[in-house]
């Protein structure tokens, strides 16, 4: 008798990531994941209550992978490495980056989750840890917006006339300028103070939800 193959939750998530990487989040279906596994849809529904639950798991798996990229030592600057890691992931996995951060953005929790983990790591970095929570939150948001713009250029093919190193020059120069300004403890306008407070509160809500 042929032994029936058993697929774990992780197997299903990996298959889901493969489908999403090729065809986007909208293509994620039990049938497509089953085809990727070379099985029936039974493993999908034995590990996940529905496709929404699997979609959340796939997004979280992608978030975890991106976070791992941000911990790699690309340069001597650990804060810069966070941005470089995001760009390197976008270069290696354009389909996943696009699916999770450029499609169905209103339904995606990966962004806030990733930002929360990066903010926590920022607090432990020399220099940046001395900033107020508001200044750190503002700096992270500024760098994240700039980094995402570069990642979109990579994924969309808009940076074909530039090398990856060229993009890293943009990131490094902009990141240093933003960091230097934050470290100079500039006087902030009321609008900026209000924004920093909102960013901190939003992050606190995200942290409370994860607990």
PDB file of C-alpha atoms in Angstrom:
ATOM      1  CA  UNK A   1       0.000   0.000   0.000  1.00  0.00           C
ATOM      2  CA  UNK A   2       1.310   3.440  -0.932  1.00  0.00           C
ATOM      3  CA  UNK A   3       1.753   5.575   2.148  1.00  0.00           C
ATOM      4  CA  UNK A   4      -0.332   8.740   2.021  1.00  0.00           C
ATOM      5  CA  UNK A   5       1.797  11.888   2.079  1.00  0.00           C
ATOM      6  CA  UNK A   6       1.048  14.234   4.951  1.00  0.00           C
ATOM      7  CA  UNK A   7       1.497  17.962   4.391  1.00  0.00           C
ATOM      8  CA  UNK A   8       2.212  20.261   7.309  1.00  0.00           C
ATOM      9  CA  UNK A   9       0.991  23.808   7.831  1.00  0.00           C
ATOM     10  CA  UNK A  10       4.433  25.033   6.755  1.00  0.00           C
ATOM     11  CA  UNK A  11       4.220  23.006   3.535  1.00  0.00           C
ATOM     12  CA  UNK A  12       0.924  24.675   2.675  1.00  0.00           C
ATOM     13  CA  UNK A  13       2.309  28.138   3.446  1.00  0.00           C
ATOM     14  CA  UNK A  14       5.336  27.503   1.236  1.00  0.00           C
ATOM     15  CA  UNK A  15       3.059  26.397  -1.583  1.00  0.00           C
ATOM     16  CA  UNK A  16       0.918  29.471  -1.040  1.00  0.00           C
ATOM     17  CA  UNK A  17       3.968  31.713  -1.234  1.00  0.00           C
ATOM     18  CA  UNK A  18       4.982  30.078  -4.511  1.00  0.00           C
ATOM     19  CA  UNK A  19       1.542  30.765  -6.000  1.00  0.00           C
ATOM     20  CA  UNK A  20       1.558  34.368  -4.786  1.00  0.00           C
ATOM     21  CA  UNK A  21       5.117  34.964  -6.011  1.00  0.00           C
ATOM     22  CA  UNK A  22       4.140  33.927  -9.532  1.00  0.00           C
ATOM     23  CA  UNK A  23       0.618  35.237  -9.879  1.00  0.00           C
ATOM     24  CA  UNK A  24      -0.179  37.627  -7.033  1.00  0.00           C
ATOM     25  CA  UNK A  25      -2.324  37.462  -3.926  1.00  0.00           C
ATOM     26  CA  UNK A  26      -5.517  37.363  -5.976  1.00  0.00           C
ATOM     27  CA  UNK A  27      -4.475  33.988  -7.403  1.00  0.00           C
ATOM     28  CA  UNK A  28      -4.289  32.355  -3.980  1.00  0.00           C
ATOM     29  CA  UNK A  29      -6.898  29.604  -3.982  1.00  0.00           C
ATOM     30  CA  UNK A  30      -7.200  26.146  -2.499  1.00  0.00           C
ATOM     31  CA  UNK A  31      -7.008  24.583  -5.954  1.00  0.00           C
ATOM     32  CA  UNK A  32      -3.876  26.508  -6.944  1.00  0.00           C
ATOM     33  CA  UNK A  33      -2.149  25.689  -3.666  1.00  0.00           C
ATOM     34  CA  UNK A  34      -3.158  22.043  -3.999  1.00  0.00           C
ATOM     35  CA  UNK A  35      -1.709  21.937  -7.508  1.00  0.00           C
ATOM     36  CA  UNK A  36       1.527  23.406  -6.156  1.00  0.00           C
ATOM     37  CA  UNK A  37       1.631  20.668  -3.524  1.00  0.00           C
ATOM     38  CA  UNK A  38       0.713  17.991  -6.042  1.00  0.00           C
ATOM     39  CA  UNK A  39      -2.206  16.979  -3.860  1.00  0.00           C
ATOM     40  CA  UNK A  40      -5.919  17.453  -3.358  1.00  0.00           C
ATOM     41  CA  UNK A  41      -7.308  20.455  -1.502  1.00  0.00           C
ATOM     42  CA  UNK A  42      -7.531  18.372   1.683  1.00  0.00           C
ATOM     43  CA  UNK A  43      -4.147  19.525   3.090  1.00  0.00           C
ATOM     44  CA  UNK A  44      -5.193  23.153   2.652  1.00  0.00           C
ATOM     45  CA  UNK A  45      -8.411  22.808   4.612  1.00  0.00           C
ATOM     46  CA  UNK A  46      -6.963  20.456   7.211  1.00  0.00           C
ATOM     47  CA  UNK A  47      -4.410  23.130   8.140  1.00  0.00           C
ATOM     48  CA  UNK A  48      -6.444  26.317   7.582  1.00  0.00           C
ATOM     49  CA  UNK A  49     -10.067  27.132   8.299  1.00  0.00           C
ATOM     50  CA  UNK A  50     -10.434  29.143   5.099  1.00  0.00           C
ATOM     51  CA  UNK A  51      -8.438  30.941   2.422  1.00  0.00           C
ATOM     52  CA  UNK A  52      -8.441  34.203   4.348  1.00  0.00           C
ATOM     53  CA  UNK A  53      -6.560  32.492   7.153  1.00  0.00           C
ATOM     54  CA  UNK A  54      -4.051  31.086   4.673  1.00  0.00           C
ATOM     55  CA  UNK A  55      -3.628  34.515   3.087  1.00  0.00           C
ATOM     56  CA  UNK A  56      -2.795  36.010   6.480  1.00  0.00           C
ATOM     57  CA  UNK A  57      -0.292  33.220   7.114  1.00  0.00           C
ATOM     58  CA  UNK A  58       1.372  33.804   3.740  1.00  0.00           C
ATOM     59  CA  UNK A  59       1.667  37.534   4.404  1.00  0.00           C
ATOM     60  CA  UNK A  60       3.175  36.865   7.808  1.00  0.00           C
ATOM     61  CA  UNK A  61       5.640  34.403   6.317  1.00  0.00           C
ATOM     62  CA  UNK A  62       6.713  37.021   3.786  1.00  0.00           C
ATOM     63  CA  UNK A  63       7.033  39.597   6.577  1.00  0.00           C
ATOM     64  CA  UNK A  64       9.257  37.205   8.509  1.00  0.00           C
ATOM     65  CA  UNK A  65      11.430  36.639   5.451  1.00  0.00           C
ATOM     66  CA  UNK A  66      11.815  40.369   4.815  1.00  0.00           C
ATOM     67  CA  UNK A  67      12.667  40.957   8.469  1.00  0.00           C
ATOM     68  CA  UNK A  68      15.382  38.323   8.213  1.00  0.00           C
ATOM     69  CA  UNK A  69      16.806  40.199   5.220  1.00  0.00           C
ATOM     70  CA  UNK A  70      16.924  43.415   7.280  1.00  0.00           C
ATOM     71  CA  UNK A  71      19.100  41.709   9.904  1.00  0.00           C
ATOM     72  CA  UNK A  72      21.839  40.865   7.403  1.00  0.00           C
ATOM     73  CA  UNK A  73      25.111  42.767   7.449  1.00  0.00           C
ATOM     74  CA  UNK A  74      25.296  44.561   4.107  1.00  0.00           C
ATOM     75  CA  UNK A  75      27.161  47.589   5.492  1.00  0.00           C
ATOM     76  CA  UNK A  76      28.656  48.744   8.785  1.00  0.00           C
ATOM     77  CA  UNK A  77      25.490  50.734   9.522  1.00  0.00           C
ATOM     78  CA  UNK A  78      22.782  48.510  11.068  1.00  0.00           C
ATOM     79  CA  UNK A  79      20.051  51.093  10.407  1.00  0.00           C
ATOM     80  CA  UNK A  80      21.013  51.361   6.749  1.00  0.00           C
ATOM     81  CA  UNK A  81      21.041  47.565   6.585  1.00  0.00           C
ATOM     82  CA  UNK A  82      17.311  47.561   7.308  1.00  0.00           C
ATOM     83  CA  UNK A  83      16.609  49.500   4.129  1.00  0.00           C
ATOM     84  CA  UNK A  84      19.149  47.572   2.085  1.00  0.00           C
ATOM     85  CA  UNK A  85      17.552  44.331   3.243  1.00  0.00           C
ATOM     86  CA  UNK A  86      14.146  45.463   2.006  1.00  0.00           C
ATOM     87  CA  UNK A  87      15.591  46.396  -1.394  1.00  0.00           C
ATOM     88  CA  UNK A  88      17.495  43.119  -1.648  1.00  0.00           C
ATOM     89  CA  UNK A  89      14.307  41.201  -0.910  1.00  0.00           C
ATOM     90  CA  UNK A  90      12.444  43.217  -3.556  1.00  0.00           C
ATOM     91  CA  UNK A  91      15.198  42.374  -6.039  1.00  0.00           C
ATOM     92  CA  UNK A  92      15.197  38.649  -5.248  1.00  0.00           C
ATOM     93  CA  UNK A  93      11.443  38.237  -4.736  1.00  0.00           C
ATOM     94  CA  UNK A  94       9.674  40.925  -6.787  1.00  0.00           C
ATOM     95  CA  UNK A  95       6.487  38.882  -6.997  1.00  0.00           C
ATOM     96  CA  UNK A  96       6.172  38.512  -3.245  1.00  0.00           C
ATOM     97  CA  UNK A  97       7.051  42.135  -2.558  1.00  0.00           C
ATOM     98  CA  UNK A  98       4.485  43.323  -5.068  1.00  0.00           C
ATOM     99  CA  UNK A  99       1.789  40.979  -3.787  1.00  0.00           C
ATOM    100  CA  UNK A 100       2.190  41.910  -0.143  1.00  0.00           C
ATOM    101  CA  UNK A 101       3.077  45.607  -0.309  1.00  0.00           C
ATOM    102  CA  UNK A 102       1.729  46.832  -3.649  1.00  0.00           C
ATOM    103  CA  UNK A 103      -1.567  44.945  -3.977  1.00  0.00           C
ATOM    104  CA  UNK A 104      -4.618  45.007  -1.723  1.00  0.00           C
ATOM    105  CA  UNK A 105      -2.770  47.427   0.549  1.00  0.00           C
ATOM    106  CA  UNK A 106      -5.844  48.129   2.674  1.00  0.00           C
ATOM    107  CA  UNK A 107      -6.067  44.465   3.665  1.00  0.00           C
ATOM    108  CA  UNK A 108      -2.374  44.001   4.320  1.00  0.00           C
ATOM    109  CA  UNK A 109      -1.128  43.807   7.906  1.00  0.00           C
ATOM    110  CA  UNK A 110       2.417  42.978   6.878  1.00  0.00           C
ATOM    111  CA  UNK A 111       3.505  46.620   6.687  1.00  0.00           C
ATOM    112  CA  UNK A 112       2.559  47.637  10.247  1.00  0.00           C
ATOM    113  CA  UNK A 113       3.902  44.367  11.624  1.00  0.00           C
ATOM    114  CA  UNK A 114       7.248  44.836   9.895  1.00  0.00           C
ATOM    115  CA  UNK A 115       7.435  48.482  10.969  1.00  0.00           C
ATOM    116  CA  UNK A 116       6.795  47.485  14.566  1.00  0.00           C
ATOM    117  CA  UNK A 117       9.637  45.000  14.593  1.00  0.00           C
ATOM    118  CA  UNK A 118      12.008  47.460  12.946  1.00  0.00           C
ATOM    119  CA  UNK A 119      11.036  50.169  15.440  1.00  0.00           C
ATOM    120  CA  UNK A 120      11.833  47.814  18.292  1.00  0.00           C
ATOM    121  CA  UNK A 121      15.248  47.104  16.819  1.00  0.00           C
ATOM    122  CA  UNK A 122      15.908  50.815  16.214  1.00  0.00           C
ATOM    123  CA  UNK A 123      15.455  51.490  19.921  1.00  0.00           C
ATOM    124  CA  UNK A 124      18.456  49.282  20.644  1.00  0.00           C
ATOM    125  CA  UNK A 125      20.830  50.935  18.172  1.00  0.00           C
ATOM    126  CA  UNK A 126      23.562  53.296  19.310  1.00  0.00           C
ATOM    127  CA  UNK A 127      22.510  56.903  18.823  1.00  0.00           C
ATOM    128  CA  UNK A 128      19.013  56.139  17.602  1.00  0.00           C
ATOM    129  CA  UNK A 129      18.078  54.629  20.942  1.00  0.00           C
ATOM    130  CA  UNK A 130      18.646  58.023  22.560  1.00  0.00           C
ATOM    131  CA  UNK A 131      15.988  59.655  20.392  1.00  0.00           C
ATOM    132  CA  UNK A 132      12.494  60.141  21.733  1.00  0.00           C
ATOM    133  CA  UNK A 133       9.949  57.534  20.628  1.00  0.00           C
ATOM    134  CA  UNK A 134       8.339  60.195  18.457  1.00  0.00           C
ATOM    135  CA  UNK A 135      11.567  61.104  16.676  1.00  0.00           C
ATOM    136  CA  UNK A 136      12.362  57.429  16.100  1.00  0.00           C
ATOM    137  CA  UNK A 137       8.888  56.771  14.743  1.00  0.00           C
ATOM    138  CA  UNK A 138       9.113  59.755  12.400  1.00  0.00           C
ATOM    139  CA  UNK A 139      12.582  58.781  11.182  1.00  0.00           C
ATOM    140  CA  UNK A 140      11.536  55.192  10.540  1.00  0.00           C
ATOM    141  CA  UNK A 141       8.450  56.325   8.632  1.00  0.00           C
ATOM    142  CA  UNK A 142      10.479  58.739   6.496  1.00  0.00           C
ATOM    143  CA  UNK A 143      13.090  56.132   5.609  1.00  0.00           C
ATOM    144  CA  UNK A 144      10.411  53.478   5.020  1.00  0.00           C
ATOM    145  CA  UNK A 145       8.550  55.693   2.546  1.00  0.00           C
ATOM    146  CA  UNK A 146      11.760  56.419   0.641  1.00  0.00           C
ATOM    147  CA  UNK A 147      12.815  52.758   0.693  1.00  0.00           C
ATOM    148  CA  UNK A 148       9.421  51.593  -0.531  1.00  0.00           C
ATOM    149  CA  UNK A 149       9.673  54.029  -3.435  1.00  0.00           C
ATOM    150  CA  UNK A 150      12.991  52.497  -4.472  1.00  0.00           C
ATOM    151  CA  UNK A 151      11.571  48.992  -4.048  1.00  0.00           C
ATOM    152  CA  UNK A 152       8.641  49.878  -6.313  1.00  0.00           C
ATOM    153  CA  UNK A 153      11.141  51.040  -8.936  1.00  0.00           C
ATOM    154  CA  UNK A 154      12.927  47.690  -8.674  1.00  0.00           C
ATOM    155  CA  UNK A 155       9.774  45.576  -8.832  1.00  0.00           C
ATOM    156  CA  UNK A 156       8.178  47.618 -11.625  1.00  0.00           C
ATOM    157  CA  UNK A 157      11.301  47.676 -13.777  1.00  0.00           C
ATOM    158  CA  UNK A 158      11.496  51.471 -13.577  1.00  0.00           C
ATOM    159  CA  UNK A 159      15.135  51.333 -12.497  1.00  0.00           C
ATOM    160  CA  UNK A 160      16.437  49.288 -15.422  1.00  0.00           C
ATOM    161  CA  UNK A 161      18.884  52.025 -16.412  1.00  0.00           C
ATOM    162  CA  UNK A 162      20.409  52.003 -12.919  1.00  0.00           C
ATOM    163  CA  UNK A 163      22.373  49.339 -11.116  1.00  0.00           C
ATOM    164  CA  UNK A 164      21.425  48.055  -7.689  1.00  0.00           C
ATOM    165  CA  UNK A 165      24.464  49.869  -6.318  1.00  0.00           C
ATOM    166  CA  UNK A 166      23.105  53.109  -7.778  1.00  0.00           C
ATOM    167  CA  UNK A 167      19.900  52.624  -5.811  1.00  0.00           C
ATOM    168  CA  UNK A 168      21.894  51.954  -2.659  1.00  0.00           C
ATOM    169  CA  UNK A 169      23.631  55.301  -3.113  1.00  0.00           C
ATOM    170  CA  UNK A 170      20.223  57.002  -3.146  1.00  0.00           C
ATOM    171  CA  UNK A 171      19.169  55.085  -0.052  1.00  0.00           C
ATOM    172  CA  UNK A 172      22.387  55.725   1.864  1.00  0.00           C
ATOM    173  CA  UNK A 173      22.478  59.449   1.095  1.00  0.00           C
ATOM    174  CA  UNK A 174      18.821  60.003   1.923  1.00  0.00           C
ATOM    175  CA  UNK A 175      18.994  57.819   5.011  1.00  0.00           C
ATOM    176  CA  UNK A 176      22.017  59.632   6.407  1.00  0.00           C
ATOM    177  CA  UNK A 177      20.437  63.021   5.781  1.00  0.00           C
ATOM    178  CA  UNK A 178      17.233  61.991   7.560  1.00  0.00           C
ATOM    179  CA  UNK A 179      19.165  60.409  10.433  1.00  0.00           C
ATOM    180  CA  UNK A 180      21.456  63.418  10.875  1.00  0.00           C
ATOM    181  CA  UNK A 181      18.445  65.715  11.040  1.00  0.00           C
ATOM    182  CA  UNK A 182      16.753  63.540  13.662  1.00  0.00           C
ATOM    183  CA  UNK A 183      19.935  63.373  15.749  1.00  0.00           C
ATOM    184  CA  UNK A 184      20.286  67.162  15.640  1.00  0.00           C
ATOM    185  CA  UNK A 185      17.121  67.359  17.777  1.00  0.00           C
ATOM    186  CA  UNK A 186      15.433  69.958  15.548  1.00  0.00           C
ATOM    187  CA  UNK A 187      12.649  72.157  16.838  1.00  0.00           C
ATOM    188  CA  UNK A 188       9.457  70.665  15.470  1.00  0.00           C
ATOM    189  CA  UNK A 189       6.405  72.507  14.214  1.00  0.00           C
ATOM    190  CA  UNK A 190       3.072  71.628  15.871  1.00  0.00           C
ATOM    191  CA  UNK A 191       2.043  69.607  12.809  1.00  0.00           C
ATOM    192  CA  UNK A 192       5.196  67.491  13.083  1.00  0.00           C
ATOM    193  CA  UNK A 193       4.684  67.012  16.818  1.00  0.00           C
ATOM    194  CA  UNK A 194       1.128  65.846  16.175  1.00  0.00           C
ATOM    195  CA  UNK A 195       2.325  63.455  13.479  1.00  0.00           C
ATOM    196  CA  UNK A 196       4.947  61.946  15.767  1.00  0.00           C
ATOM    197  CA  UNK A 197       2.333  61.422  18.458  1.00  0.00           C
ATOM    198  CA  UNK A 198       0.021  59.668  15.998  1.00  0.00           C
ATOM    199  CA  UNK A 199       2.838  57.436  14.766  1.00  0.00           C
ATOM    200  CA  UNK A 200       3.754  56.428  18.319  1.00  0.00           C
ATOM    201  CA  UNK A 201       0.115  55.756  19.217  1.00  0.00           C
ATOM    202  CA  UNK A 202      -0.377  53.697  16.082  1.00  0.00           C
ATOM    203  CA  UNK A 203       2.675  51.627  16.895  1.00  0.00           C
ATOM    204  CA  UNK A 204       1.498  51.128  20.467  1.00  0.00           C
ATOM    205  CA  UNK A 205      -1.841  49.834  19.211  1.00  0.00           C
ATOM    206  CA  UNK A 206      -0.015  47.432  16.910  1.00  0.00           C
ATOM    207  CA  UNK A 207       2.149  46.221  19.806  1.00  0.00           C
ATOM    208  CA  UNK A 208      -0.894  45.765  22.058  1.00  0.00           C
ATOM    209  CA  UNK A 209      -2.662  43.740  19.383  1.00  0.00           C
ATOM    210  CA  UNK A 210       0.326  41.418  18.995  1.00  0.00           C
ATOM    211  CA  UNK A 211       0.486  40.662  22.731  1.00  0.00           C
TER     212      UNK A 211
END
